[in-house]
């Protein structure tokens, strides 16, 4: 039996890992492998960059792990690592589990083998459904790819800077910064909780 987005949200926490790495695809719940620490490092560093951008630009905001309803009947909801919104009331989407509002850009993390396997179809799906830019961060290869509809991907490496995106005016971050292990995490005892 196919689920709606609403039914999926009601049952999500009963899925493996409390549904944290689950999505709804064509009415069926799917589960991804839990990511490793590199995934969390990228999200932490990205959130720092987003904070600088939001304060400096005084417009737009980002939501992390907000579900995007991409299709109905059968329903599909994706949970990108981050979604950037430039229109509407500031932080209007922040307290929601899912939204049908299209963000200007999304960030996806290709942090596990199963995510990397489906990434090209996810990028296409976002662009077809009205997301203007898709940024794919690959912790394994320490690269960033930026996709816009009808254009070749912009490929960035550790020596590059993610900047100048028409969809995210003023947003910039060094690619190497996305993968930097926080200083506090490198101190003796930090990983063991000592």
PDB file of C-alpha atoms in Angstrom:
ATOM      1  CA  UNK A   1       0.000   0.000   0.000  1.00  0.00           C
ATOM      2  CA  UNK A   2       1.338   3.429  -0.976  1.00  0.00           C
ATOM      3  CA  UNK A   3       1.737   6.118   1.660  1.00  0.00           C
ATOM      4  CA  UNK A   4       1.012   9.816   1.444  1.00  0.00           C
ATOM      5  CA  UNK A   5       3.488  12.354   2.785  1.00  0.00           C
ATOM      6  CA  UNK A   6       1.291  12.776   5.858  1.00  0.00           C
ATOM      7  CA  UNK A   7       1.181   9.018   6.532  1.00  0.00           C
ATOM      8  CA  UNK A   8       4.937   8.798   6.043  1.00  0.00           C
ATOM      9  CA  UNK A   9       5.517  11.559   8.601  1.00  0.00           C
ATOM     10  CA  UNK A  10       3.271   9.731  11.072  1.00  0.00           C
ATOM     11  CA  UNK A  11       5.223   6.477  10.640  1.00  0.00           C
ATOM     12  CA  UNK A  12       8.712   7.854   9.972  1.00  0.00           C
ATOM     13  CA  UNK A  13      10.018   7.506  13.525  1.00  0.00           C
ATOM     14  CA  UNK A  14       9.204   3.782  13.506  1.00  0.00           C
ATOM     15  CA  UNK A  15      11.667   3.225  10.626  1.00  0.00           C
ATOM     16  CA  UNK A  16      15.323   2.213  11.166  1.00  0.00           C
ATOM     17  CA  UNK A  17      17.469   4.918  12.803  1.00  0.00           C
ATOM     18  CA  UNK A  18      14.260   6.655  13.888  1.00  0.00           C
ATOM     19  CA  UNK A  19      13.581   7.567  10.272  1.00  0.00           C
ATOM     20  CA  UNK A  20      16.420  10.079  10.255  1.00  0.00           C
ATOM     21  CA  UNK A  21      17.831   8.786   6.956  1.00  0.00           C
ATOM     22  CA  UNK A  22      14.469   7.913   5.376  1.00  0.00           C
ATOM     23  CA  UNK A  23      12.493   9.449   2.538  1.00  0.00           C
ATOM     24  CA  UNK A  24       9.288   8.761   0.652  1.00  0.00           C
ATOM     25  CA  UNK A  25       9.688   7.794  -2.992  1.00  0.00           C
ATOM     26  CA  UNK A  26       6.622   7.139  -5.119  1.00  0.00           C
ATOM     27  CA  UNK A  27       4.601   6.405  -1.992  1.00  0.00           C
ATOM     28  CA  UNK A  28       7.139   3.933  -0.546  1.00  0.00           C
ATOM     29  CA  UNK A  29       9.472   4.550   2.371  1.00  0.00           C
ATOM     30  CA  UNK A  30      13.166   4.148   1.528  1.00  0.00           C
ATOM     31  CA  UNK A  31      16.097   4.152   3.945  1.00  0.00           C
ATOM     32  CA  UNK A  32      19.647   5.289   3.275  1.00  0.00           C
ATOM     33  CA  UNK A  33      22.770   4.101   5.043  1.00  0.00           C
ATOM     34  CA  UNK A  34      23.614   6.238   8.080  1.00  0.00           C
ATOM     35  CA  UNK A  35      26.445   8.586   7.073  1.00  0.00           C
ATOM     36  CA  UNK A  36      29.816   8.784   8.769  1.00  0.00           C
ATOM     37  CA  UNK A  37      31.390  11.707  10.633  1.00  0.00           C
ATOM     38  CA  UNK A  38      32.381  13.438   7.379  1.00  0.00           C
ATOM     39  CA  UNK A  39      28.687  14.078   6.680  1.00  0.00           C
ATOM     40  CA  UNK A  40      28.289  15.858  10.013  1.00  0.00           C
ATOM     41  CA  UNK A  41      31.497  17.837   9.485  1.00  0.00           C
ATOM     42  CA  UNK A  42      30.217  19.178   6.157  1.00  0.00           C
ATOM     43  CA  UNK A  43      26.813  20.087   7.621  1.00  0.00           C
ATOM     44  CA  UNK A  44      28.495  21.877  10.559  1.00  0.00           C
ATOM     45  CA  UNK A  45      30.816  23.838   8.274  1.00  0.00           C
ATOM     46  CA  UNK A  46      28.051  24.603   5.794  1.00  0.00           C
ATOM     47  CA  UNK A  47      25.888  25.961   8.614  1.00  0.00           C
ATOM     48  CA  UNK A  48      28.710  28.346   9.585  1.00  0.00           C
ATOM     49  CA  UNK A  49      28.879  29.600   5.996  1.00  0.00           C
ATOM     50  CA  UNK A  50      25.103  29.966   5.852  1.00  0.00           C
ATOM     51  CA  UNK A  51      25.139  31.970   9.084  1.00  0.00           C
ATOM     52  CA  UNK A  52      27.760  34.404   7.724  1.00  0.00           C
ATOM     53  CA  UNK A  53      25.738  34.790   4.522  1.00  0.00           C
ATOM     54  CA  UNK A  54      22.387  35.342   6.247  1.00  0.00           C
ATOM     55  CA  UNK A  55      23.845  38.009   8.561  1.00  0.00           C
ATOM     56  CA  UNK A  56      25.794  39.808   5.811  1.00  0.00           C
ATOM     57  CA  UNK A  57      23.041  39.760   3.186  1.00  0.00           C
ATOM     58  CA  UNK A  58      20.091  40.243   5.546  1.00  0.00           C
ATOM     59  CA  UNK A  59      17.912  38.282   3.173  1.00  0.00           C
ATOM     60  CA  UNK A  60      17.203  34.650   2.656  1.00  0.00           C
ATOM     61  CA  UNK A  61      17.770  31.777   5.015  1.00  0.00           C
ATOM     62  CA  UNK A  62      18.493  28.069   4.947  1.00  0.00           C
ATOM     63  CA  UNK A  63      16.723  25.098   6.501  1.00  0.00           C
ATOM     64  CA  UNK A  64      18.555  21.881   7.295  1.00  0.00           C
ATOM     65  CA  UNK A  65      16.882  18.492   6.727  1.00  0.00           C
ATOM     66  CA  UNK A  66      13.582  20.040   5.695  1.00  0.00           C
ATOM     67  CA  UNK A  67      11.485  17.644   3.625  1.00  0.00           C
ATOM     68  CA  UNK A  68      10.645  18.875   0.121  1.00  0.00           C
ATOM     69  CA  UNK A  69       7.446  17.461  -1.332  1.00  0.00           C
ATOM     70  CA  UNK A  70       8.392  16.976  -4.979  1.00  0.00           C
ATOM     71  CA  UNK A  71       5.439  14.922  -6.224  1.00  0.00           C
ATOM     72  CA  UNK A  72       1.920  13.960  -5.232  1.00  0.00           C
ATOM     73  CA  UNK A  73      -0.085  10.857  -6.115  1.00  0.00           C
ATOM     74  CA  UNK A  74       2.097   8.905  -5.554  1.00  0.00           C
ATOM     75  CA  UNK A  75       3.942  11.134  -3.118  1.00  0.00           C
ATOM     76  CA  UNK A  76       7.670  11.789  -3.036  1.00  0.00           C
ATOM     77  CA  UNK A  77       9.463  13.763  -0.340  1.00  0.00           C
ATOM     78  CA  UNK A  78      13.236  14.325  -0.256  1.00  0.00           C
ATOM     79  CA  UNK A  79      15.335  15.579   2.652  1.00  0.00           C
ATOM     80  CA  UNK A  80      18.355  17.455   1.261  1.00  0.00           C
ATOM     81  CA  UNK A  81      21.039  18.512   3.728  1.00  0.00           C
ATOM     82  CA  UNK A  82      20.099  22.188   3.259  1.00  0.00           C
ATOM     83  CA  UNK A  83      17.487  24.220   1.378  1.00  0.00           C
ATOM     84  CA  UNK A  84      18.008  27.931   0.642  1.00  0.00           C
ATOM     85  CA  UNK A  85      14.952  30.197   0.477  1.00  0.00           C
ATOM     86  CA  UNK A  86      15.110  33.745  -0.892  1.00  0.00           C
ATOM     87  CA  UNK A  87      11.423  34.661  -1.062  1.00  0.00           C
ATOM     88  CA  UNK A  88       8.533  34.779   1.373  1.00  0.00           C
ATOM     89  CA  UNK A  89       8.671  35.647   5.040  1.00  0.00           C
ATOM     90  CA  UNK A  90      12.074  35.074   6.561  1.00  0.00           C
ATOM     91  CA  UNK A  91      12.258  31.700   8.355  1.00  0.00           C
ATOM     92  CA  UNK A  92       8.697  30.803   7.232  1.00  0.00           C
ATOM     93  CA  UNK A  93       9.764  27.212   6.496  1.00  0.00           C
ATOM     94  CA  UNK A  94      11.984  26.736   9.559  1.00  0.00           C
ATOM     95  CA  UNK A  95       9.495  25.035  11.864  1.00  0.00           C
ATOM     96  CA  UNK A  96       7.993  22.668   9.319  1.00  0.00           C
ATOM     97  CA  UNK A  97       8.703  18.989   8.768  1.00  0.00           C
ATOM     98  CA  UNK A  98       8.007  19.303   5.023  1.00  0.00           C
ATOM     99  CA  UNK A  99       7.153  22.015   2.520  1.00  0.00           C
ATOM    100  CA  UNK A 100       5.815  22.283  -1.003  1.00  0.00           C
ATOM    101  CA  UNK A 101       7.532  25.669  -1.437  1.00  0.00           C
ATOM    102  CA  UNK A 102      10.462  25.426  -3.831  1.00  0.00           C
ATOM    103  CA  UNK A 103      13.793  26.652  -2.480  1.00  0.00           C
ATOM    104  CA  UNK A 104      16.157  28.610  -4.701  1.00  0.00           C
ATOM    105  CA  UNK A 105      18.863  26.004  -4.099  1.00  0.00           C
ATOM    106  CA  UNK A 106      19.453  22.746  -2.261  1.00  0.00           C
ATOM    107  CA  UNK A 107      22.607  21.107  -0.959  1.00  0.00           C
ATOM    108  CA  UNK A 108      22.904  17.334  -1.221  1.00  0.00           C
ATOM    109  CA  UNK A 109      25.651  15.280   0.412  1.00  0.00           C
ATOM    110  CA  UNK A 110      26.996  12.296  -1.516  1.00  0.00           C
ATOM    111  CA  UNK A 111      28.245  10.879   1.772  1.00  0.00           C
ATOM    112  CA  UNK A 112      27.455   7.166   1.376  1.00  0.00           C
ATOM    113  CA  UNK A 113      27.594   4.683  -1.489  1.00  0.00           C
ATOM    114  CA  UNK A 114      23.806   4.458  -1.780  1.00  0.00           C
ATOM    115  CA  UNK A 115      23.476   8.254  -1.916  1.00  0.00           C
ATOM    116  CA  UNK A 116      26.220   8.547  -4.578  1.00  0.00           C
ATOM    117  CA  UNK A 117      24.461   5.856  -6.636  1.00  0.00           C
ATOM    118  CA  UNK A 118      21.214   7.870  -6.942  1.00  0.00           C
ATOM    119  CA  UNK A 119      22.660  11.393  -6.926  1.00  0.00           C
ATOM    120  CA  UNK A 120      22.334  12.130 -10.653  1.00  0.00           C
ATOM    121  CA  UNK A 121      18.646  11.202 -10.633  1.00  0.00           C
ATOM    122  CA  UNK A 122      18.097  13.328  -7.510  1.00  0.00           C
ATOM    123  CA  UNK A 123      19.769  16.322  -9.153  1.00  0.00           C
ATOM    124  CA  UNK A 124      17.554  15.914 -12.228  1.00  0.00           C
ATOM    125  CA  UNK A 125      14.453  15.550 -10.065  1.00  0.00           C
ATOM    126  CA  UNK A 126      15.138  18.756  -8.136  1.00  0.00           C
ATOM    127  CA  UNK A 127      15.793  20.741 -11.315  1.00  0.00           C
ATOM    128  CA  UNK A 128      12.688  19.339 -13.034  1.00  0.00           C
ATOM    129  CA  UNK A 129      10.590  20.312 -10.006  1.00  0.00           C
ATOM    130  CA  UNK A 130      11.675  23.965 -10.034  1.00  0.00           C
ATOM    131  CA  UNK A 131      14.735  24.137  -7.786  1.00  0.00           C
ATOM    132  CA  UNK A 132      17.070  26.578  -9.536  1.00  0.00           C
ATOM    133  CA  UNK A 133      20.416  25.200  -8.324  1.00  0.00           C
ATOM    134  CA  UNK A 134      21.590  21.916  -6.813  1.00  0.00           C
ATOM    135  CA  UNK A 135      24.900  21.836  -4.960  1.00  0.00           C
ATOM    136  CA  UNK A 136      26.337  18.351  -4.442  1.00  0.00           C
ATOM    137  CA  UNK A 137      29.063  17.996  -1.822  1.00  0.00           C
ATOM    138  CA  UNK A 138      31.092  14.782  -1.980  1.00  0.00           C
ATOM    139  CA  UNK A 139      33.083  14.245   1.247  1.00  0.00           C
ATOM    140  CA  UNK A 140      34.847  11.144  -0.116  1.00  0.00           C
ATOM    141  CA  UNK A 141      36.385  13.017  -3.062  1.00  0.00           C
ATOM    142  CA  UNK A 142      36.350  16.453  -1.373  1.00  0.00           C
ATOM    143  CA  UNK A 143      34.588  18.050  -4.328  1.00  0.00           C
ATOM    144  CA  UNK A 144      31.561  20.241  -4.924  1.00  0.00           C
ATOM    145  CA  UNK A 145      29.398  20.191  -8.064  1.00  0.00           C
ATOM    146  CA  UNK A 146      26.894  22.924  -8.864  1.00  0.00           C
ATOM    147  CA  UNK A 147      24.030  22.152 -11.226  1.00  0.00           C
ATOM    148  CA  UNK A 148      21.635  24.550 -12.975  1.00  0.00           C
ATOM    149  CA  UNK A 149      18.910  23.526 -15.404  1.00  0.00           C
ATOM    150  CA  UNK A 150      20.204  23.247 -18.968  1.00  0.00           C
ATOM    151  CA  UNK A 151      23.830  23.927 -18.023  1.00  0.00           C
ATOM    152  CA  UNK A 152      26.886  21.769 -17.515  1.00  0.00           C
ATOM    153  CA  UNK A 153      27.897  21.177 -13.910  1.00  0.00           C
ATOM    154  CA  UNK A 154      30.437  23.495 -12.332  1.00  0.00           C
ATOM    155  CA  UNK A 155      33.061  21.252 -10.697  1.00  0.00           C
ATOM    156  CA  UNK A 156      35.031  22.634  -7.749  1.00  0.00           C
ATOM    157  CA  UNK A 157      37.954  21.182  -5.814  1.00  0.00           C
ATOM    158  CA  UNK A 158      39.819  22.002  -2.600  1.00  0.00           C
ATOM    159  CA  UNK A 159      41.556  25.061  -4.082  1.00  0.00           C
ATOM    160  CA  UNK A 160      38.300  26.628  -5.268  1.00  0.00           C
ATOM    161  CA  UNK A 161      35.653  28.873  -3.748  1.00  0.00           C
ATOM    162  CA  UNK A 162      31.911  28.314  -4.066  1.00  0.00           C
ATOM    163  CA  UNK A 163      30.698  31.803  -4.980  1.00  0.00           C
ATOM    164  CA  UNK A 164      28.987  33.935  -7.592  1.00  0.00           C
ATOM    165  CA  UNK A 165      25.819  31.862  -7.810  1.00  0.00           C
ATOM    166  CA  UNK A 166      22.955  33.909  -9.272  1.00  0.00           C
ATOM    167  CA  UNK A 167      20.571  31.828  -7.179  1.00  0.00           C
ATOM    168  CA  UNK A 168      22.414  32.657  -3.928  1.00  0.00           C
ATOM    169  CA  UNK A 169      23.650  36.241  -4.216  1.00  0.00           C
ATOM    170  CA  UNK A 170      26.495  36.948  -1.817  1.00  0.00           C
ATOM    171  CA  UNK A 171      26.934  33.348  -0.628  1.00  0.00           C
ATOM    172  CA  UNK A 172      30.544  32.196  -0.652  1.00  0.00           C
ATOM    173  CA  UNK A 173      32.622  29.564   1.078  1.00  0.00           C
ATOM    174  CA  UNK A 174      36.010  28.015   0.418  1.00  0.00           C
ATOM    175  CA  UNK A 175      35.560  24.398  -0.661  1.00  0.00           C
ATOM    176  CA  UNK A 176      38.331  23.306   1.702  1.00  0.00           C
ATOM    177  CA  UNK A 177      36.376  24.911   4.567  1.00  0.00           C
ATOM    178  CA  UNK A 178      33.492  22.486   4.004  1.00  0.00           C
ATOM    179  CA  UNK A 179      35.714  19.511   4.795  1.00  0.00           C
ATOM    180  CA  UNK A 180      37.784  21.004   7.649  1.00  0.00           C
ATOM    181  CA  UNK A 181      37.557  19.022  10.876  1.00  0.00           C
ATOM    182  CA  UNK A 182      36.708  21.520  13.641  1.00  0.00           C
ATOM    183  CA  UNK A 183      39.657  22.452  15.848  1.00  0.00           C
ATOM    184  CA  UNK A 184      37.839  21.422  19.027  1.00  0.00           C
ATOM    185  CA  UNK A 185      37.246  17.956  17.507  1.00  0.00           C
ATOM    186  CA  UNK A 186      40.990  17.437  17.097  1.00  0.00           C
ATOM    187  CA  UNK A 187      41.845  18.026  20.768  1.00  0.00           C
ATOM    188  CA  UNK A 188      42.837  14.958  22.826  1.00  0.00           C
ATOM    189  CA  UNK A 189      39.788  13.288  24.337  1.00  0.00           C
ATOM    190  CA  UNK A 190      37.270  15.187  22.165  1.00  0.00           C
ATOM    191  CA  UNK A 191      36.050  12.090  20.336  1.00  0.00           C
ATOM    192  CA  UNK A 192      35.759   9.937  23.416  1.00  0.00           C
ATOM    193  CA  UNK A 193      33.883  12.534  25.443  1.00  0.00           C
ATOM    194  CA  UNK A 194      36.700  12.715  28.031  1.00  0.00           C
TER     195      UNK A 194
END
